[in-house]
């Protein structure tokens, strides 16, 4: 099969096992370095993507995707909810009530955000219940659902009583203004394994509304759950067409944006650090090719005498360096996908286990994989430019003068 002569010679040089052993070692080290660096980058990025996705999914199950806050009392809340429910991006609509409170026991005092769960609505807790009953939670008065983290901190269990103190709502007493407070009974202990566990508790909506002195549904906020929490733009386009200037929208990106921004920043920093491994391997391509050009000056001169142009000589060494980059990238891509896919089995094999028997979540992003592989090959190509230029400058007459 016909192939360009520069390609043929370049591949012969790249595959040749004879010659300077040190140069061969440098070439092998550059391939191995690119493969190991890319494997590490893919593995860590996939695990970080998995953590980010798990964190978002678990937390977004517990909070409204969009909170609609009336700037003044709603006149016809039922009509507005009906209009919202008809939007194609909306999954469900519920009343929403929340307040910052203090949970007090004989052992501990903790500040959390208390969120009301109303009857008739789909409970956000069912998928994460560890102990207790959703039926008891919905049927009783002044019932509380707290996370396993909060239960351990407060040293309580299902059936224990916790005093809920609400600084936002106060009343006059002989001792002055006092915050509203009430004993709640723990009906559910849940475990979402997310950041929400450290700062979020739930109570039955009617009891919370009574404690906050909300007398009608028109005074409550509206919780909007979307089919896809990441399609906020689609919701806002539909929401803009409604005559609801009285409602202020606050989405989950505003409420939890700092946390997810920190996770994204950590992922970028880790990728940058691991990318330096690939960069070091790329420099090995430069050094290996430069030494190869020095050693092959006689052969380069002979190639020029039989008709190779400087451009063809450059291509020979560019192909040789690019060969190392492509092989290293393919090996790294395969090893990275394999290791990331079986990371939990590998950890088990070497005796490493996470606290509580947890497993590492893994999520592959096709776009990210393509970008990493493409950048690896691109940097390998860039690394060949200087040695190839030096090879093209070889003067046959000077090199062959004493041959």
Short mmCIF file of N, CA, C and O in Angstrom, two decimals, residues 11-124:
data_model
loop_
_atom_site.label_atom_id
_atom_site.label_comp_id
_atom_site.label_asym_id
_atom_site.label_seq_id
_atom_site.Cartn_x
_atom_site.Cartn_y
_atom_site.Cartn_z
N UNK A 11 8.22 6.31 10.68
CA UNK A 11 7.74 5.14 11.43
C UNK A 11 8.85 4.11 11.62
O UNK A 11 8.93 3.45 12.65
N UNK A 12 9.75 3.99 10.62
CA UNK A 12 10.89 3.07 10.76
C UNK A 12 11.79 3.50 11.91
O UNK A 12 12.24 2.69 12.72
N UNK A 13 12.04 4.80 11.98
CA UNK A 13 12.85 5.34 13.09
C UNK A 13 12.16 5.10 14.44
O UNK A 13 12.79 4.73 15.42
N UNK A 14 10.84 5.34 14.47
CA UNK A 14 10.09 5.23 15.73
C UNK A 14 10.04 3.78 16.23
O UNK A 14 10.11 3.52 17.44
N UNK A 15 9.94 2.82 15.29
CA UNK A 15 9.81 1.41 15.67
C UNK A 15 11.14 0.69 15.79
O UNK A 15 11.19 -0.45 16.25
N UNK A 16 12.20 1.36 15.37
CA UNK A 16 13.52 0.71 15.38
C UNK A 16 13.96 0.41 16.81
O UNK A 16 13.90 1.25 17.70
N UNK A 17 14.43 -0.83 17.04
CA UNK A 17 14.92 -1.24 18.36
C UNK A 17 16.43 -1.14 18.46
O UNK A 17 17.01 -1.35 19.52
N UNK A 18 17.09 -0.83 17.35
CA UNK A 18 18.54 -0.71 17.34
C UNK A 18 18.94 0.74 17.54
O UNK A 18 18.14 1.65 17.35
N UNK A 19 20.18 0.96 17.88
CA UNK A 19 20.68 2.32 18.04
C UNK A 19 21.08 2.59 19.48
O UNK A 19 21.32 1.67 20.27
N UNK A 20 21.15 3.87 19.81
CA UNK A 20 21.58 4.30 21.14
C UNK A 20 20.57 3.84 22.20
O UNK A 20 19.39 4.18 22.14
N UNK A 21 21.07 3.05 23.17
CA UNK A 21 20.19 2.51 24.20
C UNK A 21 19.59 3.61 25.07
O UNK A 21 18.45 3.52 25.51
N UNK A 22 20.37 4.68 25.31
CA UNK A 22 19.89 5.77 26.16
C UNK A 22 18.73 6.50 25.48
O UNK A 22 17.74 6.85 26.11
N UNK A 23 18.86 6.71 24.15
CA UNK A 23 17.79 7.38 23.40
C UNK A 23 16.52 6.51 23.41
O UNK A 23 15.41 7.00 23.57
N UNK A 24 16.72 5.18 23.28
CA UNK A 24 15.58 4.26 23.33
C UNK A 24 14.89 4.33 24.70
O UNK A 24 13.65 4.30 24.80
N UNK A 25 15.70 4.45 25.77
CA UNK A 25 15.14 4.56 27.11
C UNK A 25 14.34 5.85 27.27
O UNK A 25 13.25 5.86 27.84
N UNK A 26 14.88 6.95 26.74
CA UNK A 26 14.18 8.24 26.81
C UNK A 26 12.84 8.16 26.08
O UNK A 26 11.80 8.65 26.56
N UNK A 27 12.85 7.50 24.89
CA UNK A 27 11.61 7.36 24.12
C UNK A 27 10.58 6.53 24.88
O UNK A 27 9.39 6.86 24.95
N UNK A 28 11.07 5.42 25.49
CA UNK A 28 10.17 4.57 26.28
C UNK A 28 9.63 5.34 27.48
O UNK A 28 8.44 5.24 27.81
N UNK A 29 10.48 6.11 28.12
CA UNK A 29 10.07 6.87 29.30
C UNK A 29 9.04 7.93 28.93
O UNK A 29 8.11 8.19 29.70
N UNK A 30 9.18 8.53 27.75
CA UNK A 30 8.20 9.54 27.33
C UNK A 30 6.84 8.90 27.07
O UNK A 30 5.80 9.44 27.45
N UNK A 31 6.84 7.71 26.44
CA UNK A 31 5.58 7.00 26.19
C UNK A 31 4.94 6.60 27.53
O UNK A 31 3.73 6.81 27.75
N UNK A 32 5.76 6.03 28.42
CA UNK A 32 5.25 5.59 29.73
C UNK A 32 4.75 6.78 30.54
O UNK A 32 3.72 6.69 31.23
N UNK A 33 5.48 7.89 30.48
CA UNK A 33 5.08 9.09 31.23
C UNK A 33 3.74 9.64 30.76
O UNK A 33 2.88 10.00 31.58
N UNK A 34 3.55 9.70 29.44
CA UNK A 34 2.28 10.19 28.89
C UNK A 34 1.15 9.24 29.29
O UNK A 34 0.07 9.67 29.71
N UNK A 35 1.41 7.93 29.19
CA UNK A 35 0.38 6.94 29.52
C UNK A 35 -0.01 7.01 31.00
O UNK A 35 -1.20 7.03 31.34
N UNK A 36 0.99 7.07 31.88
CA UNK A 36 0.71 7.12 33.32
C UNK A 36 0.01 8.43 33.71
O UNK A 36 -0.92 8.44 34.52
N UNK A 37 0.49 9.53 33.13
CA UNK A 37 -0.12 10.83 33.43
C UNK A 37 -1.57 10.89 32.98
O UNK A 37 -2.45 11.34 33.74
N UNK A 38 -1.83 10.41 31.76
CA UNK A 38 -3.20 10.45 31.25
C UNK A 38 -4.09 9.47 32.01
O UNK A 38 -5.26 9.77 32.29
N UNK A 39 -3.54 8.32 32.39
CA UNK A 39 -4.30 7.35 33.18
C UNK A 39 -4.71 7.96 34.53
O UNK A 39 -5.87 7.85 34.94
N UNK A 40 -3.76 8.62 35.19
CA UNK A 40 -4.06 9.26 36.48
C UNK A 40 -5.09 10.37 36.31
O UNK A 40 -6.02 10.51 37.11
N UNK A 41 -4.93 11.15 35.24
CA UNK A 41 -5.83 12.27 34.99
C UNK A 41 -7.25 11.78 34.74
O UNK A 41 -8.22 12.33 35.30
N UNK A 42 -7.40 10.74 33.94
CA UNK A 42 -8.73 10.20 33.63
C UNK A 42 -9.37 9.60 34.88
O UNK A 42 -10.55 9.83 35.17
N UNK A 43 -8.56 8.85 35.65
CA UNK A 43 -9.10 8.20 36.85
C UNK A 43 -9.58 9.23 37.87
O UNK A 43 -10.72 9.15 38.37
N UNK A 44 -8.73 10.20 38.18
CA UNK A 44 -9.09 11.21 39.18
C UNK A 44 -10.25 12.07 38.70
O UNK A 44 -11.19 12.36 39.46
N UNK A 45 -10.23 12.47 37.43
CA UNK A 45 -11.32 13.29 36.88
C UNK A 45 -12.65 12.55 36.93
O UNK A 45 -13.69 13.13 37.27
N UNK A 46 -12.63 11.26 36.60
CA UNK A 46 -13.86 10.46 36.60
C UNK A 46 -14.43 10.31 38.01
O UNK A 46 -15.64 10.40 38.21
N UNK A 47 -13.54 10.09 38.98
CA UNK A 47 -13.99 9.97 40.38
C UNK A 47 -14.53 11.31 40.88
O UNK A 47 -15.56 11.37 41.55
N UNK A 48 -13.82 12.40 40.54
CA UNK A 48 -14.29 13.73 40.94
C UNK A 48 -15.63 14.07 40.30
O UNK A 48 -16.52 14.65 40.94
N UNK A 49 -15.80 13.69 39.03
CA UNK A 49 -17.09 13.89 38.36
C UNK A 49 -18.19 13.10 39.06
O UNK A 49 -19.32 13.58 39.22
N UNK A 50 -17.84 11.86 39.48
CA UNK A 50 -18.80 11.04 40.20
C UNK A 50 -19.20 11.65 41.53
O UNK A 50 -20.38 11.66 41.88
N UNK A 51 -18.20 12.16 42.27
CA UNK A 51 -18.49 12.82 43.55
C UNK A 51 -19.39 14.03 43.33
O UNK A 51 -20.34 14.26 44.09
N UNK A 52 -19.06 14.82 42.32
CA UNK A 52 -19.85 16.03 42.05
C UNK A 52 -21.29 15.68 41.69
O UNK A 52 -22.23 16.30 42.18
N UNK A 53 -21.45 14.65 40.84
CA UNK A 53 -22.79 14.24 40.43
C UNK A 53 -23.59 13.69 41.60
O UNK A 53 -24.78 13.99 41.79
N UNK A 54 -22.93 12.87 42.44
CA UNK A 54 -23.59 12.29 43.62
C UNK A 54 -24.01 13.38 44.60
O UNK A 54 -25.11 13.36 45.15
N UNK A 55 -23.10 14.34 44.80
CA UNK A 55 -23.40 15.44 45.71
C UNK A 55 -24.58 16.26 45.22
O UNK A 55 -25.50 16.58 45.98
N UNK A 56 -24.58 16.56 43.92
CA UNK A 56 -25.68 17.35 43.35
C UNK A 56 -27.00 16.59 43.44
O UNK A 56 -28.03 17.15 43.83
N UNK A 57 -26.96 15.30 43.07
CA UNK A 57 -28.20 14.51 43.06
C UNK A 57 -28.78 14.38 44.45
O UNK A 57 -29.98 14.57 44.66
N UNK A 58 -27.90 14.04 45.43
CA UNK A 58 -28.38 13.84 46.80
C UNK A 58 -28.91 15.15 47.38
O UNK A 58 -29.97 15.17 48.01
N UNK A 59 -28.20 16.24 47.17
CA UNK A 59 -28.62 17.52 47.75
C UNK A 59 -29.86 18.06 47.04
O UNK A 59 -30.76 18.60 47.69
N UNK A 60 -29.92 17.90 45.72
CA UNK A 60 -31.05 18.45 44.98
C UNK A 60 -32.33 17.66 45.21
O UNK A 60 -33.42 18.12 44.87
N UNK A 61 -32.20 16.44 45.76
CA UNK A 61 -33.39 15.70 46.15
C UNK A 61 -34.04 16.31 47.38
O UNK A 61 -35.23 16.12 47.64
N UNK A 62 -33.24 17.05 48.16
CA UNK A 62 -33.70 17.53 49.47
C UNK A 62 -34.17 18.99 49.47
O UNK A 62 -34.82 19.41 50.41
N UNK A 63 -33.80 19.75 48.46
CA UNK A 63 -34.14 21.17 48.45
C UNK A 63 -34.91 21.52 47.18
O UNK A 63 -34.84 20.78 46.19
N UNK A 64 -35.65 22.63 47.17
CA UNK A 64 -36.35 23.03 45.94
C UNK A 64 -35.34 23.39 44.85
O UNK A 64 -34.30 23.98 45.13
N UNK A 65 -35.67 23.03 43.62
CA UNK A 65 -34.82 23.45 42.51
C UNK A 65 -34.97 24.96 42.29
O UNK A 65 -34.00 25.65 41.98
N UNK A 66 -36.21 25.42 42.46
CA UNK A 66 -36.48 26.87 42.40
C UNK A 66 -37.46 27.22 43.52
O UNK A 66 -38.47 26.54 43.70
N UNK A 67 -37.12 28.26 44.26
CA UNK A 67 -38.02 28.76 45.31
C UNK A 67 -38.63 30.07 44.82
O UNK A 67 -37.92 31.00 44.48
N UNK A 68 -39.95 30.11 44.76
CA UNK A 68 -40.65 31.32 44.33
C UNK A 68 -41.18 32.02 45.58
O UNK A 68 -42.03 31.49 46.30
N UNK A 69 -40.68 33.21 45.81
CA UNK A 69 -40.98 33.95 47.04
C UNK A 69 -41.90 35.13 46.72
O UNK A 69 -41.49 36.03 45.97
N UNK A 70 -43.12 35.15 47.24
CA UNK A 70 -44.01 36.29 46.97
C UNK A 70 -43.48 37.57 47.63
O UNK A 70 -43.10 37.56 48.80
N UNK A 71 -43.42 38.64 46.85
CA UNK A 71 -42.99 39.92 47.40
C UNK A 71 -44.11 40.58 48.20
O UNK A 71 -43.88 41.46 49.00
N UNK A 72 -45.34 40.14 47.94
CA UNK A 72 -46.50 40.53 48.76
C UNK A 72 -47.48 39.36 48.74
O UNK A 72 -47.32 38.43 47.96
N UNK A 73 -48.44 39.40 49.61
CA UNK A 73 -49.36 38.27 49.77
C UNK A 73 -50.06 37.93 48.44
O UNK A 73 -50.57 38.80 47.76
N UNK A 74 -50.04 36.61 48.09
CA UNK A 74 -50.69 36.17 46.86
C UNK A 74 -52.20 36.23 47.00
O UNK A 74 -52.77 35.78 48.00
N UNK A 75 -52.85 36.78 45.96
CA UNK A 75 -54.31 36.90 45.99
C UNK A 75 -54.98 35.58 45.59
O UNK A 75 -55.96 35.16 46.20
N UNK A 76 -54.43 34.93 44.54
CA UNK A 76 -55.00 33.65 44.08
C UNK A 76 -53.86 32.63 43.92
O UNK A 76 -53.43 32.34 42.81
N UNK A 77 -53.35 32.10 45.03
CA UNK A 77 -52.22 31.18 44.94
C UNK A 77 -52.52 29.92 44.13
O UNK A 77 -51.67 29.38 43.44
N UNK A 78 -53.77 29.44 44.20
CA UNK A 78 -54.13 28.23 43.46
C UNK A 78 -53.99 28.41 41.96
O UNK A 78 -53.53 27.51 41.25
N UNK A 79 -54.35 29.58 41.45
CA UNK A 79 -54.26 29.83 40.01
C UNK A 79 -52.81 29.89 39.55
O UNK A 79 -52.45 29.35 38.51
N UNK A 80 -51.98 30.53 40.34
CA UNK A 80 -50.56 30.63 40.00
C UNK A 80 -49.91 29.25 40.00
O UNK A 80 -49.14 28.90 39.10
N UNK A 81 -50.26 28.43 40.99
CA UNK A 81 -49.69 27.08 41.06
C UNK A 81 -50.14 26.24 39.87
O UNK A 81 -49.37 25.43 39.33
N UNK A 82 -51.38 26.44 39.44
CA UNK A 82 -51.89 25.69 38.28
C UNK A 82 -51.12 26.09 37.03
O UNK A 82 -50.75 25.24 36.21
N UNK A 83 -50.85 27.39 36.87
CA UNK A 83 -50.09 27.86 35.71
C UNK A 83 -48.67 27.29 35.72
O UNK A 83 -48.14 26.86 34.69
N UNK A 84 -48.06 27.26 36.90
CA UNK A 84 -46.70 26.73 37.02
C UNK A 84 -46.66 25.24 36.72
O UNK A 84 -45.73 24.75 36.06
N UNK A 85 -47.65 24.50 37.22
CA UNK A 85 -47.68 23.05 37.02
C UNK A 85 -47.82 22.67 35.55
O UNK A 85 -47.43 21.58 35.13
N UNK A 86 -48.38 23.58 34.74
CA UNK A 86 -48.59 23.31 33.32
C UNK A 86 -47.33 23.53 32.49
O UNK A 86 -47.28 23.17 31.31
N UNK A 87 -46.29 24.12 33.07
CA UNK A 87 -45.04 24.33 32.34
C UNK A 87 -44.36 22.99 32.07
O UNK A 87 -44.30 22.12 32.94
N UNK A 88 -43.83 22.82 30.87
CA UNK A 88 -43.26 21.52 30.46
C UNK A 88 -42.03 21.13 31.28
O UNK A 88 -41.75 19.94 31.45
N UNK A 89 -41.28 22.10 31.79
CA UNK A 89 -40.06 21.79 32.54
C UNK A 89 -40.32 21.46 34.00
O UNK A 89 -39.43 20.98 34.70
N UNK A 90 -41.56 21.70 34.47
CA UNK A 90 -41.88 21.53 35.89
C UNK A 90 -42.38 20.12 36.17
O UNK A 90 -43.27 19.61 35.49
N UNK A 91 -41.81 19.51 37.22
CA UNK A 91 -42.21 18.17 37.64
C UNK A 91 -43.32 18.22 38.68
O UNK A 91 -44.31 17.49 38.58
N UNK A 92 -43.16 19.06 39.70
CA UNK A 92 -44.20 19.21 40.72
C UNK A 92 -44.09 20.55 41.41
O UNK A 92 -43.03 21.18 41.43
N UNK A 93 -45.21 20.96 41.99
CA UNK A 93 -45.32 22.22 42.73
C UNK A 93 -45.80 21.91 44.14
O UNK A 93 -46.73 21.12 44.32
N UNK A 94 -45.17 22.51 45.13
CA UNK A 94 -45.58 22.30 46.52
C UNK A 94 -45.48 23.62 47.29
O UNK A 94 -44.68 24.49 46.93
N UNK A 95 -46.25 23.75 48.37
CA UNK A 95 -46.03 24.88 49.28
C UNK A 95 -44.63 24.74 49.89
O UNK A 95 -44.13 23.63 50.08
N UNK A 96 -44.03 25.87 50.21
CA UNK A 96 -42.66 25.82 50.74
C UNK A 96 -42.54 26.80 51.90
O UNK A 96 -42.94 27.96 51.80
N UNK A 97 -41.98 26.29 52.98
CA UNK A 97 -41.78 27.12 54.17
C UNK A 97 -40.49 26.69 54.84
O UNK A 97 -40.24 25.50 55.05
N UNK A 98 -39.66 27.64 55.16
CA UNK A 98 -38.38 27.31 55.78
C UNK A 98 -37.94 28.44 56.71
O UNK A 98 -38.35 29.59 56.55
N UNK A 99 -37.12 28.09 57.70
CA UNK A 99 -36.64 29.08 58.64
C UNK A 99 -35.36 28.57 59.29
O UNK A 99 -35.17 27.36 59.45
N UNK A 100 -34.49 29.49 59.65
CA UNK A 100 -33.30 29.14 60.42
C UNK A 100 -33.69 29.00 61.89
O UNK A 100 -34.28 29.92 62.47
N UNK A 101 -33.36 27.84 62.46
CA UNK A 101 -33.77 27.57 63.85
C UNK A 101 -32.59 27.01 64.65
O UNK A 101 -31.54 26.69 64.09
N UNK A 102 -32.82 26.89 65.95
CA UNK A 102 -31.84 26.27 66.84
C UNK A 102 -32.47 25.01 67.42
O UNK A 102 -33.61 25.05 67.93
N UNK A 103 -31.77 23.88 67.30
CA UNK A 103 -32.23 22.63 67.90
C UNK A 103 -31.51 22.44 69.23
O UNK A 103 -30.28 22.46 69.28
N UNK A 104 -32.30 22.26 70.29
CA UNK A 104 -31.72 22.17 71.63
C UNK A 104 -32.11 20.85 72.29
O UNK A 104 -33.27 20.45 72.30
N UNK A 105 -31.09 20.17 72.84
CA UNK A 105 -31.32 19.02 73.70
C UNK A 105 -30.54 19.25 75.00
O UNK A 105 -29.87 20.28 75.15
N UNK A 106 -30.64 18.29 75.91
CA UNK A 106 -29.87 18.41 77.16
C UNK A 106 -28.36 18.32 76.92
O UNK A 106 -27.57 18.74 77.75
N UNK A 107 -28.00 17.76 75.76
CA UNK A 107 -26.59 17.52 75.48
C UNK A 107 -25.95 18.57 74.58
O UNK A 107 -24.77 18.86 74.69
N UNK A 108 -26.75 19.15 73.65
CA UNK A 108 -26.13 19.95 72.59
C UNK A 108 -27.09 21.02 72.09
O UNK A 108 -28.29 20.98 72.34
N UNK A 109 -26.52 21.97 71.37
CA UNK A 109 -27.27 23.08 70.77
C UNK A 109 -26.73 23.27 69.36
O UNK A 109 -25.53 23.49 69.18
N UNK A 110 -27.61 23.17 68.33
CA UNK A 110 -27.14 23.28 66.94
C UNK A 110 -28.06 24.19 66.14
O UNK A 110 -29.28 24.18 66.31
N UNK A 111 -27.48 24.97 65.24
CA UNK A 111 -28.25 25.80 64.33
C UNK A 111 -28.42 25.09 62.99
O UNK A 111 -27.45 24.60 62.43
N UNK A 112 -29.66 25.00 62.49
CA UNK A 112 -29.95 24.33 61.22
C UNK A 112 -31.02 25.13 60.47
O UNK A 112 -31.63 26.04 61.01
N UNK A 113 -31.26 24.73 59.22
CA UNK A 113 -32.38 25.27 58.46
C UNK A 113 -33.51 24.24 58.53
O UNK A 113 -33.32 23.09 58.15
N UNK A 114 -34.67 24.68 59.02
CA UNK A 114 -35.82 23.80 59.16
C UNK A 114 -36.77 24.01 57.98
O UNK A 114 -37.18 25.14 57.70
N UNK A 115 -37.10 22.93 57.29
CA UNK A 115 -37.93 23.00 56.09
C UNK A 115 -39.21 22.22 56.31
O UNK A 115 -39.21 21.12 56.84
N UNK A 116 -40.33 22.81 55.92
CA UNK A 116 -41.63 22.17 56.11
C UNK A 116 -41.98 21.23 54.98
O UNK A 116 -41.74 21.53 53.81
N UNK A 117 -42.54 20.07 55.31
CA UNK A 117 -43.04 19.10 54.33
C UNK A 117 -44.55 19.01 54.53
O UNK A 117 -45.01 18.62 55.60
N UNK A 118 -45.30 19.37 53.48
CA UNK A 118 -46.76 19.47 53.61
C UNK A 118 -47.46 18.21 53.16
O UNK A 118 -46.97 17.48 52.28
N UNK A 119 -48.62 17.95 53.77
CA UNK A 119 -49.43 16.78 53.41
C UNK A 119 -49.89 16.90 51.96
O UNK A 119 -50.15 17.99 51.46
N UNK A 120 -49.97 15.74 51.32
CA UNK A 120 -50.43 15.73 49.93
C UNK A 120 -49.31 15.89 48.94
O UNK A 120 -49.48 15.63 47.76
N UNK A 121 -48.15 16.33 49.43
CA UNK A 121 -47.01 16.49 48.55
C UNK A 121 -46.14 15.24 48.57
O UNK A 121 -46.16 14.46 49.51
N UNK A 122 -45.38 15.05 47.53
CA UNK A 122 -44.46 13.91 47.48
C UNK A 122 -43.29 14.21 48.41
O UNK A 122 -42.61 15.21 48.27
N UNK A 123 -43.08 13.36 49.38
CA UNK A 123 -42.03 13.62 50.36
C UNK A 123 -40.65 13.45 49.73
O UNK A 123 -40.41 12.54 48.95
N UNK A 124 -39.76 14.36 50.08
CA UNK A 124 -38.39 14.29 49.59
C UNK A 124 -37.54 13.36 50.43
O UNK A 124 -36.39 13.10 50.11
#
